[in-house]
C-alpha cells in the first residue's frame, strides 16, 4: 500500500519522468532475466564438464555407467550400437569429426575394439561411405583419429558382438558358462542380460536408498539450521525491542497536500517515522504511544486511526495548506523531514 501511494504521488508530480523511470526499470528487469538465463546455461555447462572430467578419460568407466541406467529397464530391447551412437553424438568434437563436403559425417557406428583410453570403430552411412577410425576421450569430448576410408574391394572390419562388449565392461567370464560355444548370438546376449539385470536392480535399490537417506539427512540439517536461526532471531528481537518514544521531539514527519486544481484530489496526509529515513510498515495507531496520538490530534491529525501503515489523514484538509500543517506539527514538537513521502 505504501508503494502504491508513493507511485501515485510520483506520477502526479511528473508523469513523463514517472513513465521514463518505469521504462528504465522494465529494461533493467529484462536484462536481469536474460543474465539469469545466460548464467543458468553457463552453470549447466560447467557442471556437465565437471561431471565428465571425473571419468579421467576412462572410456570403459563412461560406457559402463551409461549402460547401467538403461539395460535394467530395456533388457532384451537394449541396442548397444544405438546407445553408442547417442554417446558419440553427445560427446564428439565436431572440429575433428569426419566431414563430407565440409559437413559432419552422419553415420552408423559399430565397435570393433574397446580399451580404457580409446575405441576402434567402423563407420558407415546410407551413401556407401565407410571408414575405420579411433575415438579417444579427451577430458570432455571424443576426438577422432586415424581415419581410413574403406574402398569397395577392401575387407570390412569385424565388429565386436554386443555380448562380448558387455562381458568386457562388467568382467563376465564367458568361458565359464556351460555350453557357451553351442549358444547362438541371441542366446548369448540374453544370457549376459539375465546375468546383469539382477545386479543392476540391487544396485539401483541401493542408490535409491542412499538418495533417500541423503535427502532425509539434508532436510533434518536444514530444519535444525532453521530452528537455530529462528531462536537467534527471537533472541535478537528481544534484545533489540525498545519502547517507542513518547516525546514528539523524537519523531519525524513529512506532509503531502494534493493540488487544489485536481478533479479528484488525494486527501492531505502526514507520514510519521522515528528515524526520518523511511516509512515503517509496522507502524500504526495500535502501537503509537498515547502521548504521540494526543499530540497528533492537537495538531489537527486523525491520530486515533491511521490511513495505512505509517500514514495519517489531516483533519479538515480543505482549509489547511501544507505550511499550516507543518506549523501545527512543529508546534507540538515533531521534526519536519521532507522526502519520506517521495
mmCIF file of N, CA, C and O in Angstrom, residues 60-134:
data_model
loop_
_atom_site.group_PDB
_atom_site.id
_atom_site.type_symbol
_atom_site.label_atom_id
_atom_site.label_comp_id
_atom_site.label_asym_id
_atom_site.label_seq_id
_atom_site.Cartn_x
_atom_site.Cartn_y
_atom_site.Cartn_z
ATOM 1 N N UNK A 60 35.930 -46.964 -20.662
ATOM 2 C CA UNK A 60 35.250 -48.144 -20.112
ATOM 3 C C UNK A 60 34.344 -47.738 -18.947
ATOM 4 O O UNK A 60 33.189 -48.157 -18.851
ATOM 5 N N UNK A 61 34.842 -46.879 -18.073
ATOM 6 C CA UNK A 61 34.039 -46.396 -16.947
ATOM 7 C C UNK A 61 32.840 -45.599 -17.449
ATOM 8 O O UNK A 61 31.722 -45.741 -16.938
ATOM 9 N N UNK A 62 33.058 -44.768 -18.462
ATOM 10 C CA UNK A 62 31.972 -43.961 -19.030
ATOM 11 C C UNK A 62 30.869 -44.829 -19.615
ATOM 12 O O UNK A 62 29.679 -44.653 -19.300
ATOM 13 N N UNK A 63 31.247 -45.795 -20.455
ATOM 14 C CA UNK A 63 30.256 -46.669 -21.087
ATOM 15 C C UNK A 63 29.526 -47.517 -20.054
ATOM 16 O O UNK A 63 28.305 -47.684 -20.116
ATOM 17 N N UNK A 64 30.262 -48.029 -19.109
ATOM 18 C CA UNK A 64 29.665 -48.906 -18.091
ATOM 19 C C UNK A 64 28.596 -48.165 -17.296
ATOM 20 O O UNK A 64 27.474 -48.660 -17.121
ATOM 21 N N UNK A 65 28.903 -46.979 -16.812
ATOM 22 C CA UNK A 65 27.941 -46.229 -16.009
ATOM 23 C C UNK A 65 26.764 -45.749 -16.851
ATOM 24 O O UNK A 65 25.640 -45.632 -16.356
ATOM 25 N N UNK A 66 27.008 -45.481 -18.139
ATOM 26 C CA UNK A 66 25.916 -45.079 -19.025
ATOM 27 C C UNK A 66 24.953 -46.243 -19.258
ATOM 28 O O UNK A 66 23.731 -46.079 -19.174
ATOM 29 N N UNK A 67 25.488 -47.416 -19.512
ATOM 30 C CA UNK A 67 24.643 -48.586 -19.774
ATOM 31 C C UNK A 67 23.914 -49.074 -18.519
ATOM 32 O O UNK A 67 22.844 -49.660 -18.607
ATOM 33 N N UNK A 68 24.496 -48.827 -17.349
ATOM 34 C CA UNK A 68 23.862 -49.251 -16.082
ATOM 35 C C UNK A 68 22.411 -48.813 -16.000
ATOM 36 O O UNK A 68 21.533 -49.563 -15.572
ATOM 37 N N UNK A 69 22.165 -47.557 -16.391
ATOM 38 C CA UNK A 69 20.835 -46.971 -16.218
ATOM 39 C C UNK A 69 19.868 -47.347 -17.330
ATOM 40 O O UNK A 69 18.706 -46.963 -17.281
ATOM 41 N N UNK A 70 20.331 -48.085 -18.336
ATOM 42 C CA UNK A 70 19.487 -48.408 -19.485
ATOM 43 C C UNK A 70 19.134 -49.890 -19.542
ATOM 44 O O UNK A 70 17.981 -50.261 -19.745
ATOM 45 N N UNK A 71 20.118 -50.752 -19.335
ATOM 46 C CA UNK A 71 19.919 -52.197 -19.516
ATOM 47 C C UNK A 71 18.825 -52.737 -18.605
ATOM 48 O O UNK A 71 17.975 -53.513 -19.035
ATOM 49 N N UNK A 72 18.789 -52.315 -17.345
ATOM 50 C CA UNK A 72 17.817 -52.864 -16.395
ATOM 51 C C UNK A 72 16.384 -52.604 -16.848
ATOM 52 O O UNK A 72 15.484 -53.402 -16.603
ATOM 53 N N UNK A 73 16.164 -51.476 -17.536
ATOM 54 C CA UNK A 73 14.815 -51.121 -17.965
ATOM 55 C C UNK A 73 14.485 -51.690 -19.342
ATOM 56 O O UNK A 73 13.370 -52.142 -19.598
ATOM 57 N N UNK A 74 15.452 -51.656 -20.256
ATOM 58 C CA UNK A 74 15.177 -52.100 -21.619
ATOM 59 C C UNK A 74 15.403 -53.602 -21.803
ATOM 60 O O UNK A 74 14.833 -54.223 -22.699
ATOM 61 N N UNK A 75 16.253 -54.188 -20.981
ATOM 62 C CA UNK A 75 16.529 -55.618 -21.008
ATOM 63 C C UNK A 75 16.834 -56.099 -22.427
ATOM 64 O O UNK A 75 17.797 -55.692 -23.034
ATOM 65 N N UNK A 76 15.948 -56.972 -22.970
ATOM 66 C CA UNK A 76 16.266 -57.558 -24.278
ATOM 67 C C UNK A 76 16.054 -56.593 -25.451
ATOM 68 O O UNK A 76 16.393 -56.909 -26.578
ATOM 69 N N UNK A 77 15.443 -55.439 -25.192
ATOM 70 C CA UNK A 77 15.318 -54.420 -26.244
ATOM 71 C C UNK A 77 16.541 -53.520 -26.302
ATOM 72 O O UNK A 77 16.628 -52.632 -27.150
ATOM 73 N N UNK A 78 17.466 -53.754 -25.407
ATOM 74 C CA UNK A 78 18.680 -52.932 -25.355
ATOM 75 C C UNK A 78 19.482 -53.104 -26.641
ATOM 76 O O UNK A 78 19.787 -54.221 -27.058
ATOM 77 N N UNK A 79 19.807 -51.984 -27.283
ATOM 78 C CA UNK A 79 20.582 -51.998 -28.526
ATOM 79 C C UNK A 79 21.879 -51.238 -28.280
ATOM 80 O O UNK A 79 21.892 -50.010 -28.214
ATOM 81 N N UNK A 80 22.962 -51.966 -28.164
ATOM 82 C CA UNK A 80 24.235 -51.364 -27.785
ATOM 83 C C UNK A 80 24.716 -50.338 -28.810
ATOM 84 O O UNK A 80 25.169 -49.251 -28.439
ATOM 85 N N UNK A 81 24.601 -50.671 -30.099
ATOM 86 C CA UNK A 81 25.105 -49.758 -31.120
ATOM 87 C C UNK A 81 24.331 -48.443 -31.153
ATOM 88 O O UNK A 81 24.907 -47.364 -31.350
ATOM 89 N N UNK A 82 23.016 -48.533 -30.963
ATOM 90 C CA UNK A 82 22.203 -47.314 -30.932
ATOM 91 C C UNK A 82 22.619 -46.430 -29.759
ATOM 92 O O UNK A 82 22.766 -45.204 -29.902
ATOM 93 N N UNK A 83 22.805 -47.029 -28.584
ATOM 94 C CA UNK A 83 23.212 -46.260 -27.412
ATOM 95 C C UNK A 83 24.618 -45.702 -27.582
ATOM 96 O O UNK A 83 24.921 -44.599 -27.126
ATOM 97 N N UNK A 84 25.472 -46.463 -28.262
ATOM 98 C CA UNK A 84 26.825 -45.986 -28.536
ATOM 99 C C UNK A 84 26.785 -44.739 -29.417
ATOM 100 O O UNK A 84 27.523 -43.776 -29.205
ATOM 101 N N UNK A 85 25.898 -44.757 -30.421
ATOM 102 C CA UNK A 85 25.756 -43.593 -31.304
ATOM 103 C C UNK A 85 25.272 -42.364 -30.538
ATOM 104 O O UNK A 85 25.681 -41.236 -30.829
ATOM 105 N N UNK A 86 24.409 -42.579 -29.544
ATOM 106 C CA UNK A 86 23.936 -41.455 -28.729
ATOM 107 C C UNK A 86 25.085 -40.834 -27.938
ATOM 108 O O UNK A 86 25.201 -39.614 -27.835
ATOM 109 N N UNK A 87 25.929 -41.689 -27.370
ATOM 110 C CA UNK A 87 27.075 -41.181 -26.609
ATOM 111 C C UNK A 87 28.000 -40.377 -27.513
ATOM 112 O O UNK A 87 28.436 -39.273 -27.178
ATOM 113 N N UNK A 88 28.302 -40.941 -28.693
ATOM 114 C CA UNK A 88 29.220 -40.275 -29.615
ATOM 115 C C UNK A 88 28.655 -38.932 -30.076
ATOM 116 O O UNK A 88 29.358 -37.919 -30.110
ATOM 117 N N UNK A 89 27.356 -38.891 -30.412
ATOM 118 C CA UNK A 89 26.753 -37.643 -30.875
ATOM 119 C C UNK A 89 26.745 -36.585 -29.784
ATOM 120 O O UNK A 89 26.797 -35.386 -30.067
ATOM 121 N N UNK A 90 26.714 -37.027 -28.531
ATOM 122 C CA UNK A 90 26.696 -36.083 -27.414
ATOM 123 C C UNK A 90 28.085 -35.581 -27.035
ATOM 124 O O UNK A 90 28.236 -34.463 -26.553
ATOM 125 N N UNK A 91 29.110 -36.410 -27.291
ATOM 126 C CA UNK A 91 30.458 -36.077 -26.829
ATOM 127 C C UNK A 91 31.438 -35.709 -27.935
ATOM 128 O O UNK A 91 32.511 -35.175 -27.645
ATOM 129 N N UNK A 92 31.097 -35.993 -29.175
ATOM 130 C CA UNK A 92 32.076 -35.852 -30.251
ATOM 131 C C UNK A 92 32.511 -34.405 -30.459
ATOM 132 O O UNK A 92 31.711 -33.473 -30.341
ATOM 133 N N UNK A 93 33.778 -34.221 -30.739
ATOM 134 C CA UNK A 93 34.304 -32.904 -31.075
ATOM 135 C C UNK A 93 34.064 -32.678 -32.570
ATOM 136 O O UNK A 93 34.687 -33.308 -33.424
ATOM 137 N N UNK A 94 33.160 -31.746 -32.888
ATOM 138 C CA UNK A 94 32.771 -31.507 -34.287
ATOM 139 C C UNK A 94 33.965 -31.088 -35.133
ATOM 140 O O UNK A 94 34.050 -31.396 -36.325
ATOM 141 N N UNK A 95 34.921 -30.399 -34.529
ATOM 142 C CA UNK A 95 36.087 -29.922 -35.286
ATOM 143 C C UNK A 95 36.949 -31.075 -35.795
ATOM 144 O O UNK A 95 37.593 -30.964 -36.834
ATOM 145 N N UNK A 96 36.998 -32.193 -35.084
ATOM 146 C CA UNK A 96 37.845 -33.309 -35.502
ATOM 147 C C UNK A 96 37.047 -34.444 -36.136
ATOM 148 O O UNK A 96 37.619 -35.423 -36.588
ATOM 149 N N UNK A 97 35.714 -34.329 -36.133
ATOM 150 C CA UNK A 97 34.882 -35.386 -36.691
ATOM 151 C C UNK A 97 35.004 -35.401 -38.212
ATOM 152 O O UNK A 97 35.312 -34.385 -38.842
ATOM 153 N N UNK A 98 34.762 -36.585 -38.804
ATOM 154 C CA UNK A 98 34.880 -36.735 -40.258
ATOM 155 C C UNK A 98 33.875 -35.830 -40.954
ATOM 156 O O UNK A 98 32.713 -35.747 -40.551
ATOM 157 N N UNK A 99 34.311 -35.156 -42.033
ATOM 158 C CA UNK A 99 33.410 -34.285 -42.786
ATOM 159 C C UNK A 99 33.374 -34.718 -44.248
ATOM 160 O O UNK A 99 34.402 -35.032 -44.837
ATOM 161 N N UNK A 100 32.175 -34.726 -44.825
ATOM 162 C CA UNK A 100 31.993 -34.975 -46.248
ATOM 163 C C UNK A 100 31.446 -33.694 -46.847
ATOM 164 O O UNK A 100 30.381 -33.216 -46.455
ATOM 165 N N UNK A 101 32.197 -33.105 -47.792
ATOM 166 C CA UNK A 101 31.825 -31.810 -48.375
ATOM 167 C C UNK A 101 31.603 -30.770 -47.273
ATOM 168 O O UNK A 101 30.613 -30.034 -47.260
ATOM 169 N N UNK A 102 32.530 -30.743 -46.330
ATOM 170 C CA UNK A 102 32.549 -29.777 -45.226
ATOM 171 C C UNK A 102 31.374 -29.921 -44.262
ATOM 172 O O UNK A 102 31.094 -29.024 -43.464
ATOM 173 N N UNK A 103 30.654 -31.032 -44.319
ATOM 174 C CA UNK A 103 29.557 -31.278 -43.387
ATOM 175 C C UNK A 103 29.898 -32.493 -42.534
ATOM 176 O O UNK A 103 30.458 -33.464 -43.034
ATOM 177 N N UNK A 104 29.563 -32.440 -41.244
ATOM 178 C CA UNK A 104 29.835 -33.597 -40.374
ATOM 179 C C UNK A 104 29.203 -34.871 -40.920
ATOM 180 O O UNK A 104 28.077 -34.859 -41.415
ATOM 181 N N UNK A 105 29.952 -35.950 -40.862
ATOM 182 C CA UNK A 105 29.554 -37.244 -41.413
ATOM 183 C C UNK A 105 28.586 -37.941 -40.466
ATOM 184 O O UNK A 105 28.966 -38.368 -39.378
ATOM 185 N N UNK A 106 27.305 -38.022 -40.869
ATOM 186 C CA UNK A 106 26.286 -38.696 -40.063
ATOM 187 C C UNK A 106 26.311 -40.183 -40.416
ATOM 188 O O UNK A 106 26.165 -40.547 -41.591
ATOM 189 N N UNK A 107 26.485 -41.047 -39.413
ATOM 190 C CA UNK A 107 26.731 -42.443 -39.748
ATOM 191 C C UNK A 107 26.292 -43.401 -38.652
ATOM 192 O O UNK A 107 25.999 -43.000 -37.536
ATOM 193 N N UNK A 108 26.263 -44.673 -39.011
ATOM 194 C CA UNK A 108 26.085 -45.737 -38.031
ATOM 195 C C UNK A 108 27.466 -46.106 -37.477
ATOM 196 O O UNK A 108 28.467 -46.045 -38.181
ATOM 197 N N UNK A 109 27.479 -46.509 -36.228
ATOM 198 C CA UNK A 109 28.747 -46.792 -35.553
ATOM 199 C C UNK A 109 28.719 -48.209 -34.987
ATOM 200 O O UNK A 109 27.764 -48.592 -34.308
ATOM 201 N N UNK A 110 29.754 -48.977 -35.301
ATOM 202 C CA UNK A 110 29.919 -50.298 -34.709
ATOM 203 C C UNK A 110 31.285 -50.351 -34.031
ATOM 204 O O UNK A 110 32.276 -49.838 -34.561
ATOM 205 N N UNK A 111 31.305 -50.988 -32.881
ATOM 206 C CA UNK A 111 32.526 -51.058 -32.092
ATOM 207 C C UNK A 111 33.342 -52.284 -32.473
ATOM 208 O O UNK A 111 32.839 -53.402 -32.488
ATOM 209 N N UNK A 112 34.610 -52.056 -32.839
ATOM 210 C CA UNK A 112 35.500 -53.164 -33.217
ATOM 211 C C UNK A 112 36.429 -53.570 -32.067
ATOM 212 O O UNK A 112 36.749 -54.741 -31.910
ATOM 213 N N UNK A 113 36.837 -52.559 -31.298
ATOM 214 C CA UNK A 113 37.751 -52.854 -30.189
ATOM 215 C C UNK A 113 37.594 -51.771 -29.136
ATOM 216 O O UNK A 113 37.403 -50.597 -29.457
ATOM 217 N N UNK A 114 37.674 -52.176 -27.869
ATOM 218 C CA UNK A 114 37.491 -51.214 -26.775
ATOM 219 C C UNK A 114 38.619 -51.357 -25.770
ATOM 220 O O UNK A 114 38.911 -52.443 -25.290
ATOM 221 N N UNK A 115 39.248 -50.229 -25.473
ATOM 222 C CA UNK A 115 40.245 -50.169 -24.421
ATOM 223 C C UNK A 115 39.931 -48.982 -23.523
ATOM 224 O O UNK A 115 39.087 -48.152 -23.854
ATOM 225 N N UNK A 116 40.631 -48.927 -22.415
ATOM 226 C CA UNK A 116 40.313 -47.882 -21.443
ATOM 227 C C UNK A 116 40.442 -46.479 -22.019
ATOM 228 O O UNK A 116 39.634 -45.603 -21.730
ATOM 229 N N UNK A 117 41.455 -46.260 -22.858
ATOM 230 C CA UNK A 117 41.718 -44.913 -23.350
ATOM 231 C C UNK A 117 41.233 -44.652 -24.770
ATOM 232 O O UNK A 117 41.363 -43.543 -25.270
ATOM 233 N N UNK A 118 40.669 -45.684 -25.444
ATOM 234 C CA UNK A 118 40.213 -45.448 -26.822
ATOM 235 C C UNK A 118 39.273 -46.565 -27.268
ATOM 236 O O UNK A 118 39.212 -47.633 -26.662
ATOM 237 N N UNK A 119 38.535 -46.303 -28.358
ATOM 238 C CA UNK A 119 37.726 -47.331 -29.004
ATOM 239 C C UNK A 119 37.955 -47.260 -30.512
ATOM 240 O O UNK A 119 38.028 -46.175 -31.098
ATOM 241 N N UNK A 120 38.098 -48.435 -31.128
ATOM 242 C CA UNK A 120 38.224 -48.518 -32.583
ATOM 243 C C UNK A 120 36.842 -48.811 -33.138
ATOM 244 O O UNK A 120 36.150 -49.733 -32.686
ATOM 245 N N UNK A 121 36.418 -48.024 -34.136
ATOM 246 C CA UNK A 121 35.047 -48.131 -34.634
ATOM 247 C C UNK A 121 35.012 -48.289 -36.152
ATOM 248 O O UNK A 121 35.947 -47.926 -36.875
ATOM 249 N N UNK A 122 33.894 -48.853 -36.614
ATOM 250 C CA UNK A 122 33.596 -48.977 -38.041
ATOM 251 C C UNK A 122 32.402 -48.061 -38.316
ATOM 252 O O UNK A 122 31.356 -48.179 -37.676
ATOM 253 N N UNK A 123 32.573 -47.124 -39.268
ATOM 254 C CA UNK A 123 31.557 -46.125 -39.555
ATOM 255 C C UNK A 123 31.018 -46.321 -40.967
ATOM 256 O O UNK A 123 31.791 -46.538 -41.905
ATOM 257 N N UNK A 124 29.709 -46.215 -41.125
ATOM 258 C CA UNK A 124 29.115 -46.342 -42.453
ATOM 259 C C UNK A 124 27.836 -45.514 -42.517
ATOM 260 O O UNK A 124 27.166 -45.298 -41.500
ATOM 261 N N UNK A 125 27.484 -45.026 -43.721
ATOM 262 C CA UNK A 125 26.241 -44.272 -43.880
ATOM 263 C C UNK A 125 25.435 -44.817 -45.056
ATOM 264 O O UNK A 125 25.793 -45.838 -45.662
ATOM 265 N N UNK A 126 24.347 -44.141 -45.408
ATOM 266 C CA UNK A 126 23.453 -44.620 -46.465
ATOM 267 C C UNK A 126 24.009 -44.404 -47.869
ATOM 268 O O UNK A 126 23.423 -44.876 -48.852
ATOM 269 N N UNK A 127 25.113 -43.677 -47.977
ATOM 270 C CA UNK A 127 25.709 -43.398 -49.292
ATOM 271 C C UNK A 127 26.943 -44.250 -49.559
ATOM 272 O O UNK A 127 27.773 -43.912 -50.404
ATOM 273 N N UNK A 128 27.058 -45.350 -48.816
ATOM 274 C CA UNK A 128 28.153 -46.302 -49.012
ATOM 275 C C UNK A 128 29.527 -45.749 -48.664
ATOM 276 O O UNK A 128 30.544 -46.272 -49.122
ATOM 277 N N UNK A 129 29.569 -44.674 -47.888
ATOM 278 C CA UNK A 129 30.847 -44.218 -47.355
ATOM 279 C C UNK A 129 31.147 -45.043 -46.108
ATOM 280 O O UNK A 129 30.319 -45.148 -45.202
ATOM 281 N N UNK A 130 32.339 -45.626 -46.036
ATOM 282 C CA UNK A 130 32.715 -46.430 -44.876
ATOM 283 C C UNK A 130 34.127 -46.058 -44.443
ATOM 284 O O UNK A 130 35.004 -45.782 -45.279
ATOM 285 N N UNK A 131 34.329 -46.045 -43.138
ATOM 286 C CA UNK A 131 35.623 -45.674 -42.582
ATOM 287 C C UNK A 131 35.920 -46.540 -41.359
ATOM 288 O O UNK A 131 35.013 -47.044 -40.693
ATOM 289 N N UNK A 132 37.174 -46.653 -41.055
ATOM 290 C CA UNK A 132 37.586 -47.102 -39.725
ATOM 291 C C UNK A 132 38.210 -45.880 -39.047
ATOM 292 O O UNK A 132 38.800 -45.020 -39.707
ATOM 293 N N UNK A 133 38.058 -45.798 -37.744
ATOM 294 C CA UNK A 133 38.592 -44.646 -37.010
ATOM 295 C C UNK A 133 38.793 -45.027 -35.552
ATOM 296 O O UNK A 133 38.267 -46.031 -35.074
ATOM 297 N N UNK A 134 39.559 -44.208 -34.881
ATOM 298 C CA UNK A 134 39.776 -44.377 -33.445
ATOM 299 C C UNK A 134 39.182 -43.176 -32.721
ATOM 300 O O UNK A 134 39.421 -42.029 -33.114
#
